[in-house]
Coordinates of C-alpha atoms in Angstrom, one line a residue:
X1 CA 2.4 -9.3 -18.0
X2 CA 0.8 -6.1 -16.7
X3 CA 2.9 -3.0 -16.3
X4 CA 1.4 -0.6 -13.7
X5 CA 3.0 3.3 -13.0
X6 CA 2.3 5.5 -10.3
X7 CA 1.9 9.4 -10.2
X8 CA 1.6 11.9 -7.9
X9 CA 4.7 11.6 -5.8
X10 CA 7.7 13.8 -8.1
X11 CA 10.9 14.8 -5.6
X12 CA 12.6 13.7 -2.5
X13 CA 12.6 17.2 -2.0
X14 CA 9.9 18.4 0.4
X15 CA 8.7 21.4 -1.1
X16 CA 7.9 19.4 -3.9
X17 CA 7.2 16.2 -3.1
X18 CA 3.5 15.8 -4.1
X19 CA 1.8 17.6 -6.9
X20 CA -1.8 16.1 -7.5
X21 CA -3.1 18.9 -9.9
X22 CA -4.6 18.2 -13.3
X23 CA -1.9 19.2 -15.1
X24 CA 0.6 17.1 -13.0
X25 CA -0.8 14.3 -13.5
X26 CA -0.9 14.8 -17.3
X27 CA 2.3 15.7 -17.6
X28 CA 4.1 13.5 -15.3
X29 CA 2.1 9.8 -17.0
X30 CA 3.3 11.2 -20.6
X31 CA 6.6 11.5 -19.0
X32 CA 6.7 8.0 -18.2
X33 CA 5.4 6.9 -21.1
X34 CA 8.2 8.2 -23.0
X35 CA 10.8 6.9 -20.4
X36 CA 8.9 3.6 -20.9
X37 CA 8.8 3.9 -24.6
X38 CA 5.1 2.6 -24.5
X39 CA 2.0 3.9 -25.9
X40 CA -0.5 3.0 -22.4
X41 CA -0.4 1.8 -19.4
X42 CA -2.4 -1.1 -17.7
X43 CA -2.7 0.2 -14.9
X44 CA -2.2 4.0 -13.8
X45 CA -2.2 4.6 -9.4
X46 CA -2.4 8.0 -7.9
X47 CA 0.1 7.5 -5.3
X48 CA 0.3 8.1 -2.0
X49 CA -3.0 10.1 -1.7
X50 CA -3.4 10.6 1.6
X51 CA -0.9 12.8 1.6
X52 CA -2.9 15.4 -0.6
X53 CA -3.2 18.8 1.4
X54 CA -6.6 18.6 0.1
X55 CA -8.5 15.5 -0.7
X56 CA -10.7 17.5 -3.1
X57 CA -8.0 18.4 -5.1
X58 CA -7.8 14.1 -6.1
X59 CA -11.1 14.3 -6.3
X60 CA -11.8 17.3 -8.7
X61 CA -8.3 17.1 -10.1
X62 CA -6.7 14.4 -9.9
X63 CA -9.5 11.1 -10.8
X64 CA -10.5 13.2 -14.1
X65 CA -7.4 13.3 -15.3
X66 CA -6.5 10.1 -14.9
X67 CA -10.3 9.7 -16.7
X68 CA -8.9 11.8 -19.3
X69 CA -5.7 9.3 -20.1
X70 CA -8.2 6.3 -19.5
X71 CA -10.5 7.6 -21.9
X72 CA -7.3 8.3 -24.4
X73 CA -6.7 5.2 -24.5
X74 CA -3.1 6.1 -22.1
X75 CA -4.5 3.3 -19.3
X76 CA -6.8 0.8 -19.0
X77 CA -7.4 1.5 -15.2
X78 CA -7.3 3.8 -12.6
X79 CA -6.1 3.3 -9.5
X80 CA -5.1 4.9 -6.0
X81 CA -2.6 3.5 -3.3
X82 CA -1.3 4.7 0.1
X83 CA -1.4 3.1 3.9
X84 CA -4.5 4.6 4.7
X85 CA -7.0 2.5 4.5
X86 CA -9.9 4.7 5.9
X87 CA -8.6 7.4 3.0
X88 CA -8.6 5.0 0.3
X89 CA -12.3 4.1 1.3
X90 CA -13.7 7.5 1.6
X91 CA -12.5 8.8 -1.9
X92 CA -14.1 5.8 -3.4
X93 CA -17.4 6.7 -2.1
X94 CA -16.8 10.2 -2.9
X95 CA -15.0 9.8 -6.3
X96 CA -17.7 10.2 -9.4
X97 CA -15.4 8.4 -11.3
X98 CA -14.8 4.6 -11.4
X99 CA -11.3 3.7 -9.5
X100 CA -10.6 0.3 -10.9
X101 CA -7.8 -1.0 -8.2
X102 CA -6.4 -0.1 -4.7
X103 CA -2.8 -0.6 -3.8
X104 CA -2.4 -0.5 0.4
X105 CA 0.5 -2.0 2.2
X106 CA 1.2 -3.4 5.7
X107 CA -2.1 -3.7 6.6
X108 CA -2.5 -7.6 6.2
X109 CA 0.2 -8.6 8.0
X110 CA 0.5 -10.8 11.1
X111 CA 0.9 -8.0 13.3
X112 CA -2.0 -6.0 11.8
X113 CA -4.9 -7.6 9.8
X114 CA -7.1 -4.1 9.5
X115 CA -7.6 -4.8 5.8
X116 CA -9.9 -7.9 6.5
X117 CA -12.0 -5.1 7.9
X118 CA -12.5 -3.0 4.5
X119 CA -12.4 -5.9 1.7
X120 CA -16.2 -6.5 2.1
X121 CA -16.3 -3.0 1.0
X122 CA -14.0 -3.1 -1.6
X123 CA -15.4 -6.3 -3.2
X124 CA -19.1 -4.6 -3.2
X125 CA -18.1 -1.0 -2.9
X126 CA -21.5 1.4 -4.6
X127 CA -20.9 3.6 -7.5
X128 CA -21.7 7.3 -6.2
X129 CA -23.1 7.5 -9.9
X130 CA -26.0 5.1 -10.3
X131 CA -25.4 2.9 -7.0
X132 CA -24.8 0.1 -8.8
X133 CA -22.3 -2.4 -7.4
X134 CA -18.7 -1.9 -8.3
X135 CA -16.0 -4.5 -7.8
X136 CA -12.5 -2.8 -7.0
X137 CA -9.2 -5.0 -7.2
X138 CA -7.4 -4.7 -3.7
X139 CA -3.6 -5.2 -3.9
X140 CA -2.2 -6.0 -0.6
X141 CA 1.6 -4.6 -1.0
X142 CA 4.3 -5.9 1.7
X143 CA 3.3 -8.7 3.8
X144 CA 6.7 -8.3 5.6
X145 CA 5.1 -5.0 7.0
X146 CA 8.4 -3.0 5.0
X147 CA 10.9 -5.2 6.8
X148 CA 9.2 -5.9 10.4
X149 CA 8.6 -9.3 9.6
X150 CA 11.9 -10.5 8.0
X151 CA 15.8 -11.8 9.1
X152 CA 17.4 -8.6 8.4
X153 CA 15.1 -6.4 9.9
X154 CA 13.6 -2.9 8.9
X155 CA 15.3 0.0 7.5
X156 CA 16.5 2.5 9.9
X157 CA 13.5 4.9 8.2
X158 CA 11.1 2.9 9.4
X159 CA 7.8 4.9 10.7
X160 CA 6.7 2.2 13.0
X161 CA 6.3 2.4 17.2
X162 CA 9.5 1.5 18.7
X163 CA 7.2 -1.2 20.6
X164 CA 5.5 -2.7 17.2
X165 CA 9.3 -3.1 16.0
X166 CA 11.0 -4.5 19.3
X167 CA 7.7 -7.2 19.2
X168 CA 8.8 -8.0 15.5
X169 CA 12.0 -8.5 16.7
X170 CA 11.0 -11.1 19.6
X171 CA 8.3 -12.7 16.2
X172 CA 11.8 -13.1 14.5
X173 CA 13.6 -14.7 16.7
X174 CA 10.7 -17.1 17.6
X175 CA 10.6 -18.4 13.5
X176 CA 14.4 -18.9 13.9
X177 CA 14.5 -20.8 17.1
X178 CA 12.5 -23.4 14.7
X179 CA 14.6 -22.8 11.4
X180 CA 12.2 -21.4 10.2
X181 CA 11.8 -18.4 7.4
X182 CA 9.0 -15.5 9.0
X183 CA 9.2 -13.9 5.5
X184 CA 7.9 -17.2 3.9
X185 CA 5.2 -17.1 6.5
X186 CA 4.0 -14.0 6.4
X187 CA 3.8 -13.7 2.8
X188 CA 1.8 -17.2 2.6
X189 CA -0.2 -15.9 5.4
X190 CA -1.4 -13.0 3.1
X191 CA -1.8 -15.1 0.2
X192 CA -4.2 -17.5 2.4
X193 CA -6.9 -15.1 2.2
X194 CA -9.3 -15.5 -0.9
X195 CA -10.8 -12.2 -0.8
X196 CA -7.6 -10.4 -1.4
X197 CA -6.5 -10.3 -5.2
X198 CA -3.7 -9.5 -5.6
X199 CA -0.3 -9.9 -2.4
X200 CA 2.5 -7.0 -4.1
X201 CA 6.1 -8.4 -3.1
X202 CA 9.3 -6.5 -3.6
X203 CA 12.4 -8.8 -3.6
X204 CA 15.8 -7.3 -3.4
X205 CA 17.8 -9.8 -4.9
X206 CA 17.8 -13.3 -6.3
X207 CA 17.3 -15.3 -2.7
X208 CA 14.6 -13.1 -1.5
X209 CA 13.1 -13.8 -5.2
X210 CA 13.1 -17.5 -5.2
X211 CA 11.6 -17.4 -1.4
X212 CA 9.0 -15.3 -2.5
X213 CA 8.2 -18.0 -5.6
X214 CA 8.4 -20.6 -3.2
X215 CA 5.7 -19.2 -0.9
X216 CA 3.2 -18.6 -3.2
X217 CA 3.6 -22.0 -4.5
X218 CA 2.9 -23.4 -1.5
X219 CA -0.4 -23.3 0.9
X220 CA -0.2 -22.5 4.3
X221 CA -0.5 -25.3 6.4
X222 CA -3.0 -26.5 9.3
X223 CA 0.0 -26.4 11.6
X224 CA 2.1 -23.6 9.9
X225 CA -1.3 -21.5 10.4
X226 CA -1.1 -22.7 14.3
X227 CA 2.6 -21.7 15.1
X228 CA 1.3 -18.1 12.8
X229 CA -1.6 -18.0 16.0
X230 CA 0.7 -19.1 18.8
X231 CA 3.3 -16.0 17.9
X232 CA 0.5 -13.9 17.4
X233 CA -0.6 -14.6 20.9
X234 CA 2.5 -14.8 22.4
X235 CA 3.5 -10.8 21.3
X236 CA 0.9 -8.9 19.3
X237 CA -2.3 -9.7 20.5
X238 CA -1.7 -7.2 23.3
X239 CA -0.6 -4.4 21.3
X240 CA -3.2 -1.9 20.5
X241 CA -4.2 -0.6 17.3
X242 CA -2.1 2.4 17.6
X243 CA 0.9 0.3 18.4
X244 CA 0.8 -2.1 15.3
X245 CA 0.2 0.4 12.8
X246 CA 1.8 4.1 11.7
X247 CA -1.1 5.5 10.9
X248 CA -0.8 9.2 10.3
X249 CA 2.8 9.3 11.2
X250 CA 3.9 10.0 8.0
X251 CA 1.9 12.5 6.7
X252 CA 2.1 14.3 9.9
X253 CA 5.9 14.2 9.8
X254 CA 5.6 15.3 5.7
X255 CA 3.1 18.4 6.9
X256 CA 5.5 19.5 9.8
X257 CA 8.7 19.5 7.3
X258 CA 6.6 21.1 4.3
X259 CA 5.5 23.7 7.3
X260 CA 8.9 24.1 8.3
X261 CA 10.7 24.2 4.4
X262 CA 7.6 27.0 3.6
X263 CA 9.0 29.1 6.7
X264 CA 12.6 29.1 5.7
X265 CA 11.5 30.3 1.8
X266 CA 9.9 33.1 3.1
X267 CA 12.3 34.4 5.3

């Protein structure tokens, strides 16, 4: 088994939410460690990184730290994550320091395939170093798109256009007019991609477990793949780019509130 952590994100509170400094990042991975009662960690994601004030703080703070643990035998790789693909991309090329995975989610989904876009990078991404050739492992997280593409639905949280999650609905209902399960789909839609190494699935209890087993088991079809381009047709094709992703919603939404909570503390 591997057992992967993530740093970087610390409070629900929003003041002090994110904290990507050097010391941070120390701090907070032998924290877990400790909780964890290990002595490393395969592998070690800075979370959420687009959501850095300042992406040369990950890049002069945050990737040698997590250099430092690597090369302290505290991981064997480093990795980032967040939903911003474009982000993700740029502090690879950027970062002098070898990022050994990615973690993105919803953004290889039936509504929105943008990742097919940047795995050709990823799987031949150039060292800034030497510009030699440097594979990095791309996890695709959430298939479901957080909820969009399941029975129950999203959580009321959700960051996505009302009209992405309206068309989701109608996507639903289409699957269970033809008993069949749009989570089991969607996640065996993701797996049918070769280029992407990894599908991340979060099951909430013991059904959603064993449908998850069973779609990974299982190949997606000729005709499974047809209904899959008939659905796609029938409500997404038409939705723009804009529409059937959240990109920058959230950290716009994070900046406003951090703008907001640093105005009330200095009043």
């Amino acid at each position: 088994f591997i057992i992967s952590t993530k740093i970087g994100r610390n409070s629900p509170d929003i003041s002090k939410m994110f904290n990507f400094s050097y010391n941070d990042i120390i701090k907070s991975t032998y924290e877990s460690l400790d909780r964890l009662k290990l002595e490393y960690i395969d592998i070690l994601f800075a979370h959420d990184v687009e959501f850095s004030l300042d992406q040369n703080v990950i890049l002069t703070e945050t990737l040698p730290a997590l250099k430092f643990l690597k090369d302290h035998g505290k991981t064997k790789n480093i990795g980032i994550s967040g939903y911003s693909l474009s982000c993700l991309k740029d502090i690879i090329v950027k970062s002098t320091i070898k990022i050994d995975f990615v973690i993105t989610y919803s953004r290889y989904t039936i509504f929105d395939d943008t990742l097919k876009n940047f795995l050709p990078f990823f799987e031949v991404s150039l060292s800034i170093i030497d510009q030699k050739e440097q594979n990095v492992v791309v996890i695709n997280g959430s298939p479901t798109g957080m909820g969009l593409l399941t029975n129950s639905g999203p959580p009321c949280w959700h960051p996505a256009h009302r009209t992405l999650k309206d068309s989701c609905k109608l996507v639903v209902s289409e699957f269970e007019k033809y008993n069949l399960n749009v989570s089991e789909y969607a996640i065996k839609h993701a797996l049918n991609n070769q280029l992407i190494d990894v599908v991340l699935i979060g099951p909430k209890n013991l059904p959603e477990l064993i449908n998850c087993c069973k779609a990974s088991n299982q190949k997606l079809t000729p005709q499974e793949e047809q209904f899959i381009n008939k659905v796609q047709n029938d409500y997404l094709r038409n939705l723009s780019l804009q529409v059937r992703s959240w990109e920058g919603v959230e950290v716009e939404n994070y900046r406003k509130q951090l703008e907001e909570s640093n105005r009330c503390n200095s009043t």
